[in-house]
PDB file of C-alpha atoms in Angstrom:
ATOM      1  CA  MET A1401     -35.908 -23.976 -21.262  1.00  0.00           C
ATOM      2  CA  ARG A1402     -37.394 -22.792 -18.003  1.00  0.00           C
ATOM      3  CA  ARG A1403     -37.740 -26.358 -16.801  1.00  0.00           C
ATOM      4  CA  SER A1404     -34.134 -27.264 -17.589  1.00  0.00           C
ATOM      5  CA  ILE A1405     -32.615 -24.450 -15.498  1.00  0.00           C
ATOM      6  CA  PRO A1406     -34.282 -25.603 -12.232  1.00  0.00           C
ATOM      7  CA  THR A1407     -33.406 -29.186 -13.090  1.00  0.00           C
ATOM      8  CA  LEU A1408     -29.780 -28.191 -13.696  1.00  0.00           C
ATOM      9  CA  CYS A1409     -29.708 -26.210 -10.456  1.00  0.00           C
ATOM     10  CA  LEU A1410     -31.155 -29.130  -8.512  1.00  0.00           C
ATOM     11  CA  GLY A1411     -28.633 -31.507 -10.111  1.00  0.00           C
ATOM     12  CA  ALA A1412     -25.744 -29.167  -9.299  1.00  0.00           C
ATOM     13  CA  PHE A1413     -26.992 -28.797  -5.715  1.00  0.00           C
ATOM     14  CA  LEU A1414     -27.224 -32.579  -5.261  1.00  0.00           C
ATOM     15  CA  ALA A1415     -23.770 -33.093  -6.747  1.00  0.00           C
ATOM     16  CA  LEU A1416     -22.310 -30.414  -4.479  1.00  0.00           C
ATOM     17  CA  THR A1417     -24.013 -31.913  -1.431  1.00  0.00           C
ATOM     18  CA  ALA A1418     -22.714 -35.384  -2.279  1.00  0.00           C
ATOM     19  CA  GLY A1419     -19.197 -33.969  -2.772  1.00  0.00           C
ATOM     20  CA  ILE A1420     -19.281 -32.209   0.595  1.00  0.00           C
ATOM     21  CA  ALA A1421     -20.524 -35.365   2.324  1.00  0.00           C
ATOM     22  CA  ALA A1422     -17.779 -37.436   0.710  1.00  0.00           C
ATOM     23  CA  ALA A1423     -15.132 -34.906   1.727  1.00  0.00           C
ATOM     24  CA  GLN A1424     -16.407 -34.859   5.310  1.00  0.00           C
ATOM     25  CA  SER A1425     -16.451 -38.645   5.585  1.00  0.00           C
ATOM     26  CA  ALA A1426     -12.904 -38.761   4.173  1.00  0.00           C
ATOM     27  CA  ASP A1427     -11.823 -36.409   6.984  1.00  0.00           C
ATOM     28  CA  ILE A1428     -13.499 -38.611   9.573  1.00  0.00           C
ATOM     29  CA  ALA A1429     -11.992 -41.942   8.520  1.00  0.00           C
ATOM     30  CA  PRO A1430      -8.266 -41.244   8.264  1.00  0.00           C
ATOM     31  CA  VAL A1431      -5.909 -43.364   6.263  1.00  0.00           C
ATOM     32  CA  PRO A1432      -3.975 -45.329   8.870  1.00  0.00           C
ATOM     33  CA  SER A1433      -0.685 -43.674   9.702  1.00  0.00           C
ATOM     34  CA  ALA A1434       1.485 -44.357  12.719  1.00  0.00           C
ATOM     35  CA  ASP A1435       2.147 -40.617  12.834  1.00  0.00           C
ATOM     36  CA  ILE A1436      -1.439 -39.644  13.697  1.00  0.00           C
ATOM     37  CA  PRO A1437      -1.626 -38.556  17.344  1.00  0.00           C
ATOM     38  CA  LEU A1438      -3.747 -40.853  19.488  1.00  0.00           C
ATOM     39  CA  ASP A1439      -6.117 -38.063  20.534  1.00  0.00           C
ATOM     40  CA  GLU A1440      -6.770 -37.141  16.891  1.00  0.00           C
ATOM     41  CA  LEU A1441      -7.412 -40.759  15.985  1.00  0.00           C
ATOM     42  CA  GLU A1442      -9.809 -41.121  18.898  1.00  0.00           C
ATOM     43  CA  LEU A1443     -11.763 -38.078  17.719  1.00  0.00           C
ATOM     44  CA  ALA A1444     -11.803 -39.358  14.146  1.00  0.00           C
ATOM     45  CA  LEU A1445     -13.228 -42.676  15.354  1.00  0.00           C
ATOM     46  CA  THR A1446     -16.045 -41.055  17.343  1.00  0.00           C
ATOM     47  CA  PRO A1447     -18.759 -41.020  14.649  1.00  0.00           C
ATOM     48  CA  LEU A1448     -17.944 -44.449  13.228  1.00  0.00           C
ATOM     49  CA  THR A1449     -20.277 -47.413  13.607  1.00  0.00           C
ATOM     50  CA  VAL A1450     -19.084 -50.816  14.820  1.00  0.00           C
ATOM     51  CA  ASP A1451     -18.913 -52.061  11.223  1.00  0.00           C
ATOM     52  CA  GLU A1452     -16.888 -49.011  10.169  1.00  0.00           C
ATOM     53  CA  LEU A1453     -14.607 -49.500  13.177  1.00  0.00           C
ATOM     54  CA  ARG A1454     -14.048 -53.110  12.138  1.00  0.00           C
ATOM     55  CA  GLU A1455     -13.033 -51.922   8.670  1.00  0.00           C
ATOM     56  CA  GLU A1456     -10.697 -49.400  10.291  1.00  0.00           C
ATOM     57  CA  ALA A1457      -9.216 -52.129  12.511  1.00  0.00           C
ATOM     58  CA  THR A1458      -8.593 -54.275   9.442  1.00  0.00           C
ATOM     59  CA  ARG A1459      -6.721 -51.386   7.787  1.00  0.00           C
ATOM     60  CA  TRP A1460      -4.599 -50.945  10.918  1.00  0.00           C
ATOM     61  CA  GLN A1461      -3.877 -54.676  11.078  1.00  0.00           C
ATOM     62  CA  VAL A1462      -2.647 -54.598   7.475  1.00  0.00           C
ATOM     63  CA  LEU A1463      -0.398 -51.672   8.404  1.00  0.00           C
ATOM     64  CA  LEU A1464       0.850 -53.645  11.422  1.00  0.00           C
ATOM     65  CA  GLN A1465       1.590 -56.679   9.252  1.00  0.00           C
ATOM     66  CA  ASP A1466       3.596 -54.490   6.878  1.00  0.00           C
ATOM     67  CA  SER A1467       5.467 -52.976   9.810  1.00  0.00           C
ATOM     68  CA  VAL A1468       6.257 -56.432  11.197  1.00  0.00           C
ATOM     69  CA  ARG A1469       7.476 -57.604   7.778  1.00  0.00           C
ATOM     70  CA  GLN A1470       9.888 -54.654   7.569  1.00  0.00           C
ATOM     71  CA  LEU A1471      11.065 -55.247  11.122  1.00  0.00           C
ATOM     72  CA  THR A1472      11.555 -58.959  10.474  1.00  0.00           C
ATOM     73  CA  ARG A1473      13.595 -58.283   7.314  1.00  0.00           C
ATOM     74  CA  GLN A1474      15.862 -55.933   9.278  1.00  0.00           C
ATOM     75  CA  GLU A1475      16.224 -58.439  12.111  1.00  0.00           C
ATOM     76  CA  LEU A1476      17.163 -61.142   9.603  1.00  0.00           C
ATOM     77  CA  ARG A1477      19.836 -58.880   8.103  1.00  0.00           C
ATOM     78  CA  ILE A1478      21.303 -58.304  11.568  1.00  0.00           C
ATOM     79  CA  LEU A1479      21.154 -61.979  12.516  1.00  0.00           C
ATOM     80  CA  ARG A1480      22.835 -62.984   9.259  1.00  0.00           C
ATOM     81  CA  SER A1481      25.620 -60.479   9.820  1.00  0.00           C
ATOM     82  CA  MET A1482      26.127 -61.866  13.336  1.00  0.00           C
ATOM     83  CA  GLN A1483      26.357 -65.421  11.946  1.00  0.00           C
ATOM     84  CA  ASP A1484      29.454 -64.492   9.973  1.00  0.00           C
ATOM     85  CA  VAL A1485      31.484 -64.818  13.196  1.00  0.00           C
ATOM     86  CA  PRO A1486      32.349 -68.460  14.044  1.00  0.00           C
ATOM     87  CA  GLU A1487      30.861 -69.656  17.326  1.00  0.00           C
ATOM     88  CA  GLY A1488      33.159 -69.232  20.291  1.00  0.00           C
ATOM     89  CA  GLN A1489      35.204 -66.508  18.640  1.00  0.00           C
ATOM     90  CA  GLU A1490      35.018 -62.854  19.416  1.00  0.00           C
ATOM     91  CA  PRO A1491      34.096 -60.654  16.481  1.00  0.00           C
ATOM     92  CA  ALA A1492      37.107 -58.977  14.960  1.00  0.00           C
ATOM     93  CA  GLU A1493      37.378 -55.275  15.493  1.00  0.00           C
ATOM     94  CA  LEU A1494      35.266 -53.521  12.909  1.00  0.00           C
ATOM     95  CA  SER A1495      36.660 -51.040  10.474  1.00  0.00           C
ATOM     96  CA  PRO A1496      35.126 -47.549  10.687  1.00  0.00           C
ATOM     97  CA  GLU A1497      33.016 -48.334   7.600  1.00  0.00           C
ATOM     98  CA  GLN A1498      31.815 -51.634   9.067  1.00  0.00           C
ATOM     99  CA  GLN A1499      31.039 -49.966  12.398  1.00  0.00           C
ATOM    100  CA  ALA A1500      29.067 -47.244  10.628  1.00  0.00           C
ATOM    101  CA  ALA A1501      27.093 -49.865   8.690  1.00  0.00           C
ATOM    102  CA  HIS A1502      26.465 -51.842  11.895  1.00  0.00           C
ATOM    103  CA  ASP A1503      25.306 -48.708  13.733  1.00  0.00           C
ATOM    104  CA  ALA A1504      22.987 -47.831  10.837  1.00  0.00           C
ATOM    105  CA  GLU A1505      21.456 -51.337  10.937  1.00  0.00           C
ATOM    106  CA  GLN A1506      20.878 -51.067  14.677  1.00  0.00           C
ATOM    107  CA  GLU A1507      19.318 -47.608  14.357  1.00  0.00           C
ATOM    108  CA  SER A1508      17.061 -48.868  11.591  1.00  0.00           C
ATOM    109  CA  LEU A1509      15.964 -51.707  13.870  1.00  0.00           C
ATOM    110  CA  ARG A1510      15.141 -49.275  16.673  1.00  0.00           C
ATOM    111  CA  THR A1511      13.204 -47.009  14.277  1.00  0.00           C
ATOM    112  CA  LEU A1512      11.199 -49.911  12.864  1.00  0.00           C
ATOM    113  CA  THR A1513      10.454 -51.183  16.380  1.00  0.00           C
ATOM    114  CA  ARG A1514       9.163 -47.757  17.455  1.00  0.00           C
ATOM    115  CA  SER A1515       7.027 -47.579  14.314  1.00  0.00           C
ATOM    116  CA  ARG A1516       5.550 -51.016  15.003  1.00  0.00           C
ATOM    117  CA  ASP A1517       4.799 -49.984  18.577  1.00  0.00           C
ATOM    118  CA  ARG A1518       2.968 -46.834  17.399  1.00  0.00           C
ATOM    119  CA  VAL A1519       0.837 -48.903  15.020  1.00  0.00           C
ATOM    120  CA  ILE A1520       0.004 -51.323  17.841  1.00  0.00           C
ATOM    121  CA  GLU A1521      -1.082 -48.421  20.069  1.00  0.00           C
ATOM    122  CA  ARG A1522      -3.395 -47.121  17.374  1.00  0.00           C
ATOM    123  CA  LEU A1523      -4.839 -50.543  16.559  1.00  0.00           C
ATOM    124  CA  ASP A1524      -5.452 -51.087  20.280  1.00  0.00           C
ATOM    125  CA  LEU A1525      -7.390 -47.814  20.375  1.00  0.00           C
ATOM    126  CA  VAL A1526      -9.592 -48.907  17.469  1.00  0.00           C
ATOM    127  CA  LEU A1527     -10.180 -52.302  19.098  1.00  0.00           C
ATOM    128  CA  ASP A1528     -11.103 -50.597  22.387  1.00  0.00           C
ATOM    129  CA  GLN A1529     -13.677 -48.523  20.491  1.00  0.00           C
ATOM    130  CA  ILE A1530     -15.177 -51.665  18.937  1.00  0.00           C
ATOM    131  CA  VAL A1531     -15.561 -53.276  22.358  1.00  0.00           C
ATOM    132  CA  ARG A1532     -16.940 -50.060  23.833  1.00  0.00           C
ATOM    133  CA  ARG A1533     -19.617 -49.837  21.135  1.00  0.00           C
ATOM    134  CA  SER A1534     -20.464 -53.499  20.681  1.00  0.00           C
ATOM    135  CA  GLY A1535     -20.113 -54.597  24.282  1.00  0.00           C
ATOM    136  CA  LEU A1536     -19.305 -58.057  25.511  1.00  0.00           C
ATOM    137  CA  ASP A1537     -21.128 -61.191  24.409  1.00  0.00           C
ATOM    138  CA  GLU A1538     -23.303 -63.356  26.648  1.00  0.00           C
ATOM    139  CA  LYS A1539     -20.194 -65.101  28.021  1.00  0.00           C
ATOM    140  CA  LEU A1540     -18.643 -61.704  28.843  1.00  0.00           C
ATOM    141  CA  LEU A1541     -16.064 -62.152  26.090  1.00  0.00           C
ATOM    142  CA  LYS A1542     -14.880 -59.584  23.598  1.00  0.00           C
ATOM    143  CA  PRO A1543     -16.050 -60.007  20.002  1.00  0.00           C
ATOM    144  CA  GLU A1544     -14.044 -62.764  18.281  1.00  0.00           C
ATOM    145  CA  ASP A1545     -12.585 -60.436  15.642  1.00  0.00           C
ATOM    146  CA  VAL A1546     -11.223 -58.204  18.402  1.00  0.00           C
ATOM    147  CA  ALA A1547      -9.855 -61.183  20.321  1.00  0.00           C
ATOM    148  CA  ALA A1548      -8.160 -62.525  17.163  1.00  0.00           C
ATOM    149  CA  MET A1549      -6.503 -59.169  16.464  1.00  0.00           C
ATOM    150  CA  ARG A1550      -5.355 -58.903  20.084  1.00  0.00           C
ATOM    151  CA  ARG A1551      -3.795 -62.379  19.784  1.00  0.00           C
ATOM    152  CA  TYR A1552      -1.983 -61.240  16.630  1.00  0.00           C
ATOM    153  CA  ILE A1553      -0.701 -58.151  18.455  1.00  0.00           C
ATOM    154  CA  ALA A1554       0.556 -60.318  21.328  1.00  0.00           C
ATOM    155  CA  ALA A1555       2.311 -62.612  18.858  1.00  0.00           C
ATOM    156  CA  VAL A1556       4.168 -59.845  17.002  1.00  0.00           C
ATOM    157  CA  ASP A1557       4.766 -57.436  19.875  1.00  0.00           C
ATOM    158  CA  GLY A1558       7.716 -59.369  21.265  1.00  0.00           C
ATOM    159  CA  ILE A1559       9.674 -59.706  18.036  1.00  0.00           C
ATOM    160  CA  HIS A1560      13.247 -58.597  18.542  1.00  0.00           C
ATOM    161  CA  ALA A1561      16.667 -59.566  17.338  1.00  0.00           C
ATOM    162  CA  GLU A1562      19.063 -61.102  19.772  1.00  0.00           C
ATOM    163  CA  THR A1563      22.070 -58.902  19.815  1.00  0.00           C
ATOM    164  CA  THR A1564      25.344 -58.658  21.619  1.00  0.00           C
ATOM    165  CA  ASP A1565      25.593 -54.957  20.848  1.00  0.00           C
ATOM    166  CA  VAL A1566      25.467 -53.322  24.279  1.00  0.00           C
ATOM    167  CA  SER A1567      24.684 -49.863  22.871  1.00  0.00           C
ATOM    168  CA  THR A1568      21.588 -51.225  21.101  1.00  0.00           C
ATOM    169  CA  VAL A1569      20.349 -52.889  24.271  1.00  0.00           C
ATOM    170  CA  VAL A1570      20.892 -49.675  26.261  1.00  0.00           C
ATOM    171  CA  GLU A1571      19.202 -47.500  23.636  1.00  0.00           C
ATOM    172  CA  THR A1572      16.259 -49.913  23.343  1.00  0.00           C
ATOM    173  CA  PHE A1573      15.817 -49.834  27.115  1.00  0.00           C
ATOM    174  CA  PHE A1574      16.055 -46.024  27.113  1.00  0.00           C
ATOM    175  CA  ASP A1575      13.429 -45.818  24.336  1.00  0.00           C
ATOM    176  CA  TRP A1576      11.141 -48.087  26.339  1.00  0.00           C
ATOM    177  CA  PHE A1577      11.781 -46.296  29.627  1.00  0.00           C
ATOM    178  CA  THR A1578      11.138 -42.815  28.218  1.00  0.00           C
ATOM    179  CA  ASP A1579       8.099 -43.857  26.148  1.00  0.00           C
ATOM    180  CA  GLU A1580       4.723 -42.543  27.309  1.00  0.00           C
ATOM    181  CA  ASP A1581       3.691 -46.122  28.145  1.00  0.00           C
ATOM    182  CA  GLY A1582       7.199 -47.249  29.089  1.00  0.00           C
ATOM    183  CA  GLY A1583       7.742 -49.313  32.167  1.00  0.00           C
ATOM    184  CA  LEU A1584       4.306 -50.877  31.994  1.00  0.00           C
ATOM    185  CA  LEU A1585       4.381 -54.648  32.008  1.00  0.00           C
TER     186      LEU A1585
END
């Protein structure tokens, strides 16, 4: 029985150590969320290797794709509602209920656009970390996986619904202008 107690203690110690290590690594690699502040994400990325950063970038790209899908669905709803008006005719005055529904659709579009933009900012940060750690290749190009993700970002960053709603255009401009990175072309 004397031998089993030290063996049990050693087993418990190893299990505890493994549990602590797993908990610490879970704190370091956050689940992608557009709500995580950029400075916190940057700190969380600090200990990660290039391979771990690539995995993190893939998770952020999946989140971006989901965000773009939601945004696209909302844009399609708005475009379909605008197609109900025959070409060349002015839209009839909306009832208060219709105006409220229209305003809610436009606000949803603005919210989804801001969410997509936050995801893009965070994915860009992860991609910057990959380049910083892996460097440029012999042709002074970024790694291909980073370049491919940047091309995807460029392709989905400009998605927006055409709208004749002046208040939406003004609010979108105001959101852009007051954003931390607003006004940058």
